[in-house]
PDB file of C-alpha atoms and ligand atoms in Angstrom:
ATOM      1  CA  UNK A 246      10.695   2.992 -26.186  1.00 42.00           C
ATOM      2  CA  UNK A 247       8.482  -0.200 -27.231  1.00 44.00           C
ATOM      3  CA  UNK A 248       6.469  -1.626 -24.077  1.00 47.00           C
ATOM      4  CA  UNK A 249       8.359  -5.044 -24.373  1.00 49.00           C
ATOM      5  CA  UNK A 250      12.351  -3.166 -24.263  1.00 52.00           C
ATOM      6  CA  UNK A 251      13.505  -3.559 -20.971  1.00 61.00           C
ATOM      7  CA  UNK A 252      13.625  -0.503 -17.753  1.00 60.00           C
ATOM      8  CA  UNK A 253      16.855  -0.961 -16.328  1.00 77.00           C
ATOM      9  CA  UNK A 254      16.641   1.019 -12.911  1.00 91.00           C
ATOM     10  CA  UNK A 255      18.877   2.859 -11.147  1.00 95.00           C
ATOM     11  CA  UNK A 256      18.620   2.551  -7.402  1.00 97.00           C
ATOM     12  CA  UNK A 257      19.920   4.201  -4.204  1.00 97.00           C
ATOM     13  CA  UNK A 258      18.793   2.598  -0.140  1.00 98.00           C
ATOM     14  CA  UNK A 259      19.675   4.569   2.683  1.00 98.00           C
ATOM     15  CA  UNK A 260      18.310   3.733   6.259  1.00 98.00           C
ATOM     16  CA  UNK A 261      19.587   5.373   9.367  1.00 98.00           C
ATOM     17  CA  UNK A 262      17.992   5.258  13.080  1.00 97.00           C
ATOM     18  CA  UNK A 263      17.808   8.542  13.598  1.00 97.00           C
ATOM     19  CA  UNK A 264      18.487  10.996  16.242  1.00 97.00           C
ATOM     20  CA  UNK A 265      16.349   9.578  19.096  1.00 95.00           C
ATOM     21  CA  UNK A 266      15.861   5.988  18.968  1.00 94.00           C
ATOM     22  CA  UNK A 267      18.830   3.376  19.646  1.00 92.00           C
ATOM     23  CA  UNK A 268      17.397   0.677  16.931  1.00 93.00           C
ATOM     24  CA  UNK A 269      16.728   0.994  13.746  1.00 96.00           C
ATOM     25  CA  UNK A 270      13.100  -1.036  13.052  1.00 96.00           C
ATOM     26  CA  UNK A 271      13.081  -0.383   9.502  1.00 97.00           C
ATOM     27  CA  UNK A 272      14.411  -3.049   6.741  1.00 98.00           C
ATOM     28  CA  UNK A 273      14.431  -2.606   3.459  1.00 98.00           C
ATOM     29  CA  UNK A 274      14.866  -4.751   0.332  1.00 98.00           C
ATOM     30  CA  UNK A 275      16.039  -4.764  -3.449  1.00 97.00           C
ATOM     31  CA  UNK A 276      15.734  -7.796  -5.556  1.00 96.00           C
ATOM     32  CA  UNK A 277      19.594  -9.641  -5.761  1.00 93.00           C
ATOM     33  CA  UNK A 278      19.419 -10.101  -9.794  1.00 89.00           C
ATOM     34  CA  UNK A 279      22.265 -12.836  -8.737  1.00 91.00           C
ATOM     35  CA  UNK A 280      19.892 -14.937  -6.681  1.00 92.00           C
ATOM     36  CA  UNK A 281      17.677 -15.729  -9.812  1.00 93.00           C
ATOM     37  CA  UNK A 282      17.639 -16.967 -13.167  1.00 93.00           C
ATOM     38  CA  UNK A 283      17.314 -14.148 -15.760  1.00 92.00           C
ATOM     39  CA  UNK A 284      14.135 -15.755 -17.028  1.00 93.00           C
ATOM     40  CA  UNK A 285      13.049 -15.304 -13.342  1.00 95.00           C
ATOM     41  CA  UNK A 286      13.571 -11.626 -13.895  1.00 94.00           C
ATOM     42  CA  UNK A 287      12.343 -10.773 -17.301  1.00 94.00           C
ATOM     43  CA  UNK A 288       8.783 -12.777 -16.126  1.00 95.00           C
ATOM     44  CA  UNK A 289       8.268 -11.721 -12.712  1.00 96.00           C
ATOM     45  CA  UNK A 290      10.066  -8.197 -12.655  1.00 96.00           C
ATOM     46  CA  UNK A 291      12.263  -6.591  -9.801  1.00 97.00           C
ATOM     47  CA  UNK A 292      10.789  -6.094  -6.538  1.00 98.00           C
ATOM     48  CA  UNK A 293      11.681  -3.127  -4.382  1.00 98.00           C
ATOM     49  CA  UNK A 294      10.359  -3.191  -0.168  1.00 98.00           C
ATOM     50  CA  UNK A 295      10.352  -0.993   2.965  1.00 98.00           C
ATOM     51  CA  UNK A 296       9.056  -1.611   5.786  1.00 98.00           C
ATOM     52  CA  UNK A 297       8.765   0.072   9.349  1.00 97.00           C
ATOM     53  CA  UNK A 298       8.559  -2.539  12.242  1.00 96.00           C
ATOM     54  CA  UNK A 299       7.197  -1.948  15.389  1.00 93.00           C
ATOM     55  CA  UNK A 300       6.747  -3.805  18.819  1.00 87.00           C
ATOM     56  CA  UNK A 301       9.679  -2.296  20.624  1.00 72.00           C
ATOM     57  CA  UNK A 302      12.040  -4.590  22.604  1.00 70.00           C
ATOM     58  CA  UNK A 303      14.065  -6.295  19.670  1.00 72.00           C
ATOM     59  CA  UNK A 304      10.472  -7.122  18.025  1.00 90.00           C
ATOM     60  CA  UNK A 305      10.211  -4.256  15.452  1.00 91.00           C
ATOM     61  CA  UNK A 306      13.473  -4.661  13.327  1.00 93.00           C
ATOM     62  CA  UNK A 307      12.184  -8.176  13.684  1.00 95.00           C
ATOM     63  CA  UNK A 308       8.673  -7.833  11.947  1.00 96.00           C
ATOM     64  CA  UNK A 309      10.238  -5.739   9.679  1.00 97.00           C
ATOM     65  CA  UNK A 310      13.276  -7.894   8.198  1.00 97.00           C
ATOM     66  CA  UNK A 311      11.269 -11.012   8.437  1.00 97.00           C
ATOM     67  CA  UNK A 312       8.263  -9.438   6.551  1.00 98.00           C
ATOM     68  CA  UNK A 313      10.873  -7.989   3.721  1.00 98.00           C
ATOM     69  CA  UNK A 314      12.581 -11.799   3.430  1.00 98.00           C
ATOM     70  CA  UNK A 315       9.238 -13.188   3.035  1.00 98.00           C
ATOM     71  CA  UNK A 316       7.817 -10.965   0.784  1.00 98.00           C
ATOM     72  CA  UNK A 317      11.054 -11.583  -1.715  1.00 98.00           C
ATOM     73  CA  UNK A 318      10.676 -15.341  -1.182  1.00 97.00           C
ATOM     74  CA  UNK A 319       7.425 -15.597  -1.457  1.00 98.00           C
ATOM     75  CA  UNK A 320       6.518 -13.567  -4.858  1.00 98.00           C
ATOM     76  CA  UNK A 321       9.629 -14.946  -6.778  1.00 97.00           C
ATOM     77  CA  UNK A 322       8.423 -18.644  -5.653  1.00 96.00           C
ATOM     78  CA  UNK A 323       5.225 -17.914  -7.288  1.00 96.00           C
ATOM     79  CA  UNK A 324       4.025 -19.592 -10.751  1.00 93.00           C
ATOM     80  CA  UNK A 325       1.141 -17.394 -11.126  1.00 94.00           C
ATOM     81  CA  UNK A 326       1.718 -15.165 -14.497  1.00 93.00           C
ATOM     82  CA  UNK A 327      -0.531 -13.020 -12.449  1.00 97.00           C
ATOM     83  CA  UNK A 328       2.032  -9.728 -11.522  1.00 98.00           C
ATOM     84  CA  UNK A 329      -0.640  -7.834  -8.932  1.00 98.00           C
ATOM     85  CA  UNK A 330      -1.796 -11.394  -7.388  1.00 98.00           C
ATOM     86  CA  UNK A 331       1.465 -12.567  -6.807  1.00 98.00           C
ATOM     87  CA  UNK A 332       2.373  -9.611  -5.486  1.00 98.00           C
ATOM     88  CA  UNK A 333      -0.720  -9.091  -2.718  1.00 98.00           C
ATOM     89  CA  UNK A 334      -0.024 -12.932  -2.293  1.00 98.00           C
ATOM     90  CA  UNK A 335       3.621 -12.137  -1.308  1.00 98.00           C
ATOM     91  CA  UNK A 336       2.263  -9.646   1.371  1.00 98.00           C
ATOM     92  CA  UNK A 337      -0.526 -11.727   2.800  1.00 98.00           C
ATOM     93  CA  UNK A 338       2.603 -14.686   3.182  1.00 98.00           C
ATOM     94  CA  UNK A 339       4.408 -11.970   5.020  1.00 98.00           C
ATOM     95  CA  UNK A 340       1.344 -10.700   7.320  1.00 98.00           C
ATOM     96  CA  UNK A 341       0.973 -14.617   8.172  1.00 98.00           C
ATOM     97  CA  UNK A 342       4.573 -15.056   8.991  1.00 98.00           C
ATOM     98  CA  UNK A 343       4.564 -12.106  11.299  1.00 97.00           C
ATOM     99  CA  UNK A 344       1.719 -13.072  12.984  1.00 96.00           C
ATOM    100  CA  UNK A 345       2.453 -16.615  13.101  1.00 96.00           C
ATOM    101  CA  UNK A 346       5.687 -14.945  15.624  1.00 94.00           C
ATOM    102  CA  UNK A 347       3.927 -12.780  17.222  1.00 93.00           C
ATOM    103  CA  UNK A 348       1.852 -15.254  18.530  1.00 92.00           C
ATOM    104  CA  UNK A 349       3.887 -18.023  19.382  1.00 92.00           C
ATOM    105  CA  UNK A 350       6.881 -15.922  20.416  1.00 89.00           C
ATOM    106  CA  UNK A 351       6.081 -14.254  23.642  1.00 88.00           C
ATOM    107  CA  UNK A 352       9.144 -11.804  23.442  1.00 87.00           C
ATOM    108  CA  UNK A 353       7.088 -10.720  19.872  1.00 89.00           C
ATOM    109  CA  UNK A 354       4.097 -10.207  21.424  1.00 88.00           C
ATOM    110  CA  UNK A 355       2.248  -7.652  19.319  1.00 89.00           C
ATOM    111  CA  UNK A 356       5.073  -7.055  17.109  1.00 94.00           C
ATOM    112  CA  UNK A 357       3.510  -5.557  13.645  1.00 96.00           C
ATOM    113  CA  UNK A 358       5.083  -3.910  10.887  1.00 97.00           C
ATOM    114  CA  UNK A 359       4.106  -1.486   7.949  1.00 97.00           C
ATOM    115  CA  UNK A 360       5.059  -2.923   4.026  1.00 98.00           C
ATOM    116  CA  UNK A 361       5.660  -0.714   1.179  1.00 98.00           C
ATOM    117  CA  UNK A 362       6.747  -2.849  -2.226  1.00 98.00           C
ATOM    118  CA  UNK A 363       6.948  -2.149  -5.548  1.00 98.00           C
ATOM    119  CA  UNK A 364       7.511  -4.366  -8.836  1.00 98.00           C
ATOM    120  CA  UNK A 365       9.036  -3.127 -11.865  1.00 97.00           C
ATOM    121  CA  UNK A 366       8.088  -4.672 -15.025  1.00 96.00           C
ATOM    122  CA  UNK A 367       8.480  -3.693 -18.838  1.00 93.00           C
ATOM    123  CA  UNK A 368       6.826  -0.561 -18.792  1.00 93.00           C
ATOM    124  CA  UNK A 369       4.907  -0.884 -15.436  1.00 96.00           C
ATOM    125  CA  UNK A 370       4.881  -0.250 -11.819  1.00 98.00           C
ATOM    126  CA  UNK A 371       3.022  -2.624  -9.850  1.00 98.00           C
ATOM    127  CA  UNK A 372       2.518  -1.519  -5.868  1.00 98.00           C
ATOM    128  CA  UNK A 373       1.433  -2.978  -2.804  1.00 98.00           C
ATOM    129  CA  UNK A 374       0.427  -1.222   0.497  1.00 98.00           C
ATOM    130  CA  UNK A 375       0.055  -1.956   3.885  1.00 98.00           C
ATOM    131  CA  UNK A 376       0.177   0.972   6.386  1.00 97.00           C
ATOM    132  CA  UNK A 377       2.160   4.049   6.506  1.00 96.00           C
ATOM    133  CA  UNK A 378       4.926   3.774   4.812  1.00 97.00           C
ATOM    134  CA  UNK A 379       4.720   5.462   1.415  1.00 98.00           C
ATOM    135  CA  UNK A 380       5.480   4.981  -2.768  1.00 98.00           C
ATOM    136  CA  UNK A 381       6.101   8.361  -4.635  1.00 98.00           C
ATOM    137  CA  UNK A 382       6.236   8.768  -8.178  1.00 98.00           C
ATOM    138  CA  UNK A 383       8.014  11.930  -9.221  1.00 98.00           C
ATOM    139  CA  UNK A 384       7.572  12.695 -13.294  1.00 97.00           C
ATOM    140  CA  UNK A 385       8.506  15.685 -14.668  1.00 92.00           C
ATOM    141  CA  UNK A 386       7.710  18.841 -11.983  1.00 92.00           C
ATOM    142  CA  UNK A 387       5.312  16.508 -10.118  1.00 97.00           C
ATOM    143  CA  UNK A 388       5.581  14.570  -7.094  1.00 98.00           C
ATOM    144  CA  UNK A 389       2.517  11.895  -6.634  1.00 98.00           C
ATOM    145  CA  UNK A 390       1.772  10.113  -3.267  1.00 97.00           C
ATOM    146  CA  UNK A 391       0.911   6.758  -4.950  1.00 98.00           C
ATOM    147  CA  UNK A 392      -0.057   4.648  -1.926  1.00 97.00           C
ATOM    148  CA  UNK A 393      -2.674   5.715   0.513  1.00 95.00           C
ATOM    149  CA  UNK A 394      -1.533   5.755   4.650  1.00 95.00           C
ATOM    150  CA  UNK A 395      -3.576   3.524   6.606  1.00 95.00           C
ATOM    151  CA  UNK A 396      -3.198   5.756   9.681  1.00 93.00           C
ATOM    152  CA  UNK A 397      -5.515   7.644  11.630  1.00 94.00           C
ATOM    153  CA  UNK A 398      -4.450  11.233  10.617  1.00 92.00           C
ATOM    154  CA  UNK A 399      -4.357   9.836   6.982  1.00 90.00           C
ATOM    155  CA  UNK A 400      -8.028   9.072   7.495  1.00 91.00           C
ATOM    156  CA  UNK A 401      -8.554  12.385   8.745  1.00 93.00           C
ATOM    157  CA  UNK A 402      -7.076  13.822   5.722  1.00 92.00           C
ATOM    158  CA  UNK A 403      -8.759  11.874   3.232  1.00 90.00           C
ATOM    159  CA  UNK A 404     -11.958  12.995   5.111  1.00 92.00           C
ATOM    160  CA  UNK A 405     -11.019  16.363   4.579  1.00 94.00           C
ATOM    161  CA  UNK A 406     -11.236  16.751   8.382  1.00 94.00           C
ATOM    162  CA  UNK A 407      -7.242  17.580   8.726  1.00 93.00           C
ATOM    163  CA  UNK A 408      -4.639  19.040   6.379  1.00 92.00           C
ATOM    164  CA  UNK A 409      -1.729  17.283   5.650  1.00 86.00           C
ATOM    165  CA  UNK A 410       0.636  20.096   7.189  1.00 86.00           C
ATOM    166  CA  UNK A 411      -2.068  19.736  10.480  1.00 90.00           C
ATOM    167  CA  UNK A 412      -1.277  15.541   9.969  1.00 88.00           C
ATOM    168  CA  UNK A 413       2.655  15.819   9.604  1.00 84.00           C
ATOM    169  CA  UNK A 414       2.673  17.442  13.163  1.00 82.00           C
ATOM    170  CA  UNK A 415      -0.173  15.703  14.791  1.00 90.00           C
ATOM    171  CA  UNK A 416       0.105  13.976  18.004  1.00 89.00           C
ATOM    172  CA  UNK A 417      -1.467  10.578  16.850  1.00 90.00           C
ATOM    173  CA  UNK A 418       0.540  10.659  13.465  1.00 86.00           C
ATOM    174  CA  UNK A 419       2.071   7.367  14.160  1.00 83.00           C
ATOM    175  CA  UNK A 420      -1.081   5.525  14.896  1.00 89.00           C
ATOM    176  CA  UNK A 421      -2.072   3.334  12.381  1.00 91.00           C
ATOM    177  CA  UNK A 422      -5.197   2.104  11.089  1.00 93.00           C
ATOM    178  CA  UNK A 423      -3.874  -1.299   9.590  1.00 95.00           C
ATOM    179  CA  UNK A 424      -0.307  -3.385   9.021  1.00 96.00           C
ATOM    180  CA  UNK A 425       0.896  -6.972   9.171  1.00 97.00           C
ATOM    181  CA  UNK A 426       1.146  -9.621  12.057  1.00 96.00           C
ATOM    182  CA  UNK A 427      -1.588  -7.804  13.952  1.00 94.00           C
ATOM    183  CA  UNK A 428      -4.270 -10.195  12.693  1.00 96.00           C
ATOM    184  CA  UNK A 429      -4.439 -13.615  10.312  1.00 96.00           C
ATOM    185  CA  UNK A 430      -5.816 -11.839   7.627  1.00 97.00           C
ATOM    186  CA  UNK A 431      -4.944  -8.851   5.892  1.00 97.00           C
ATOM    187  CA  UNK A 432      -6.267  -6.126   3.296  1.00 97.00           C
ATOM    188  CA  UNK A 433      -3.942  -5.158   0.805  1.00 98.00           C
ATOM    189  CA  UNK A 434      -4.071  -1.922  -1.294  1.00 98.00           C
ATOM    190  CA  UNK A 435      -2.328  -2.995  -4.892  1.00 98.00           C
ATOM    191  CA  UNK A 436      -1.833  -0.032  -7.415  1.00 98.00           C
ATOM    192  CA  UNK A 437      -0.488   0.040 -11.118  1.00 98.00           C
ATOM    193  CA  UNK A 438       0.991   2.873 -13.313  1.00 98.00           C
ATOM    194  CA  UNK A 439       2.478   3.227 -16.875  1.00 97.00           C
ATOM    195  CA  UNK A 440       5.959   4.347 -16.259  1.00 95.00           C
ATOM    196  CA  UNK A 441       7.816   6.766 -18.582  1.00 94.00           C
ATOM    197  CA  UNK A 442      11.908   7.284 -19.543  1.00 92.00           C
ATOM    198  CA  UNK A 443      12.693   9.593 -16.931  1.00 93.00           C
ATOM    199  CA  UNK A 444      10.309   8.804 -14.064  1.00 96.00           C
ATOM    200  CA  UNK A 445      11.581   8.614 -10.418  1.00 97.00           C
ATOM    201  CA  UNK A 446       9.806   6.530  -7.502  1.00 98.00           C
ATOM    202  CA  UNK A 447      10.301   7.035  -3.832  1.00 98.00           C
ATOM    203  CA  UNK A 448       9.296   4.116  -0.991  1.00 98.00           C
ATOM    204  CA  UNK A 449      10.188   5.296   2.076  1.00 98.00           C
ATOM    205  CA  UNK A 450       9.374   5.586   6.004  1.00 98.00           C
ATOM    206  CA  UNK A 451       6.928   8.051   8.185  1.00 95.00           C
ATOM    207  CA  UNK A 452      10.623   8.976   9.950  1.00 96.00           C
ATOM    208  CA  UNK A 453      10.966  10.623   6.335  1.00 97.00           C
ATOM    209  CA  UNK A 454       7.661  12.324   5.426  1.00 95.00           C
ATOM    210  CA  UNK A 455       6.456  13.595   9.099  1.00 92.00           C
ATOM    211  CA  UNK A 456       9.743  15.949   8.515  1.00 94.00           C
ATOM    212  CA  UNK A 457      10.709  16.369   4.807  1.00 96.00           C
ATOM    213  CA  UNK A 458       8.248  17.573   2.946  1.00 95.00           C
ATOM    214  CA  UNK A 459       7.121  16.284  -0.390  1.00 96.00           C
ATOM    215  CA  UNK A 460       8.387  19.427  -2.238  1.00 96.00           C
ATOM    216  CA  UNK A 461      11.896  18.862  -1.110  1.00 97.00           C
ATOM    217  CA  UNK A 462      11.497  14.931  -1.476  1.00 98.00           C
ATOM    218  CA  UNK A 463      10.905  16.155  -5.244  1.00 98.00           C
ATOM    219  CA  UNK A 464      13.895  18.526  -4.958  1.00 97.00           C
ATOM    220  CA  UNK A 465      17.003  16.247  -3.712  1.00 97.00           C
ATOM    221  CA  UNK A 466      15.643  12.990  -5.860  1.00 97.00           C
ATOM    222  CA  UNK A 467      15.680  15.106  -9.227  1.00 96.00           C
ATOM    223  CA  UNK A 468      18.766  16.853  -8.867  1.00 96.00           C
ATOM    224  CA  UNK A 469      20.831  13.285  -7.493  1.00 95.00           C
ATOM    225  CA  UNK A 470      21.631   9.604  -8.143  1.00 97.00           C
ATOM    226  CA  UNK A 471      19.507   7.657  -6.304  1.00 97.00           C
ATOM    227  CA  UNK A 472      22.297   6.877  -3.693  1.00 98.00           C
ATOM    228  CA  UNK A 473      23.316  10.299  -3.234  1.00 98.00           C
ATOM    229  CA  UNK A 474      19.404  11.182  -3.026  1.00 98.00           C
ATOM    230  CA  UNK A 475      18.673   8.921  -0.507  1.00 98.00           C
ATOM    231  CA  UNK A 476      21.494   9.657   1.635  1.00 98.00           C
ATOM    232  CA  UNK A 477      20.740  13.413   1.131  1.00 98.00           C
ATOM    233  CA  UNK A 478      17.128  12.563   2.322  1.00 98.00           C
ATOM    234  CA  UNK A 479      18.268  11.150   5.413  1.00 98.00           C
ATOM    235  CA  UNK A 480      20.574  13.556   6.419  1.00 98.00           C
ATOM    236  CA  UNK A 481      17.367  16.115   5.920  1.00 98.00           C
ATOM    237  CA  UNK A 482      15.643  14.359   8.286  1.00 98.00           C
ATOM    238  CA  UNK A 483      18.489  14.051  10.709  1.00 98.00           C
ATOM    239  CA  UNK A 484      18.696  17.554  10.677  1.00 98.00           C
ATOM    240  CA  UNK A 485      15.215  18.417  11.592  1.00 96.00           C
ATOM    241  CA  UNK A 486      15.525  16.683  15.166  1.00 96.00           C
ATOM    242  CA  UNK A 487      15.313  12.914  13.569  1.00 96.00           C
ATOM    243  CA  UNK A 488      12.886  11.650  15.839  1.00 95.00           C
ATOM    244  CA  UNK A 489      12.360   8.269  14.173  1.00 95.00           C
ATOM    245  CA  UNK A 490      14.007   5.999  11.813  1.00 97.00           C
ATOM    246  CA  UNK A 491      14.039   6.699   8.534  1.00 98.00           C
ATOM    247  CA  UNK A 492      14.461   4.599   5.245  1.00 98.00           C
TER     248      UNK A 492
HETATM  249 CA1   CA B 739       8.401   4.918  11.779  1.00 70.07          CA
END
């Protein structure tokens, strides 16, 4: 394939709140092809998004669908040519919308939301990070974690002080280190990889990794559409107790 023929992807979404919580405070989001000009498209890519809200009390699926409609706004409003600064300027615009809420809008009060996003473009993957919510790429018999968690057992692990099967069951594994609408400014982790014919890639929730493991992430997505694959993945988690959402 020459670098300049186009990926078309094939995608799947599947969110579900789980066994033990009422709401659901993830969102995600898929570029609507129909909502741009195809010029749009070909220059700026298509932009993939999940993100996992929290705040409680109708504030979490809040920060979360506000962050995803900003996000989308914001990096397909953007002139710059630059792919990777549009995109950690699309996230910033999000972190300032959420926190713009959370501080005017007592009911939102601390409100704060991971933001997992990924643009597809010719031949690359461009990704931005915020928290824990993650971006897999599966190639071949190989399942990469491509972002890194901004959590505290994530820390731990990258510190070699914990083992990720200590960190999946650890009783802090939802705390997190950093996310958006928790302060004015925010850090954002941007990645790029060369993607190949064949390649699969994974954004999804901590209700999804703290109970499927990666191996069997690897093992529904490469034997499935991406619908069926992503409704399989769910239903995994469901079945191990679903404590939390899970996109
Ligand atoms: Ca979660």
């Amino acid at each position: 394939m020459s670098t300049t023929e186009e990926l078309r992807p094939l995608v799947g979404a599947f969110s579900d709140p789980g066994q033990k919580r009422e709401l659901n405070e993830d969102s995600w989001g898929i570029v609507r092809e129909e909502d741009h000009h195809p010029e749009v498209i070909a220059r700026k890519g298509r932009l993939y998004a999940v993100a996992d809200g929290m705040g409680g009390h109708a504030a979490g699926e809040v920060a979360s669908q506000l962050a995803i409609s900003v996000l989308f706004e914001a990096y397909y409003s953007d002139p710059i040519p630059d792919l990777k600064e549009s995109l950690r300027r699309a996230v910033v615009a999000a972190n300032e919308a959420v926190y713009f809420q959370a501080t005017t809008d007592e009911a939102r009060a601390g409100m704060g939301t991971t933001l997992v996003a990924v643009v597809l473009h010719q031949d690359k993957a461009i990704i931005a990070n915020v928290g824990d919510s993650r971006l897999y790429l599966l190639r071949e018999g190989d399942i990469e974690q491509i972002t890194r968690d901004h959590s505290w057992v994530g820390e731990q692990v990258e510190a070699g002080l914990l083992t990720q099967e200590e960190a999946r069951g650890h009783i802090y594994r939802s705390v997190i280190t950093r996310c958006l609408g928790h302060k004015p400014d925010v850090e954002v982790d941007i990645f790029e990889r060369d993607l190949q014919p064949g390649d699969a890639l994974v954004l999804c929730t901590d209700g999804l990794t703290n109970v499927v493991s990666e191996e069997e992430i690897w093992r529904e997505v490469t034997s499935r559409e991406p619908q069926a694959a992503a409704e399989a993945l769910v239903s995994r988690a469901n079945e191990r107790g679903g404590p939390d959402n899970i996109t």
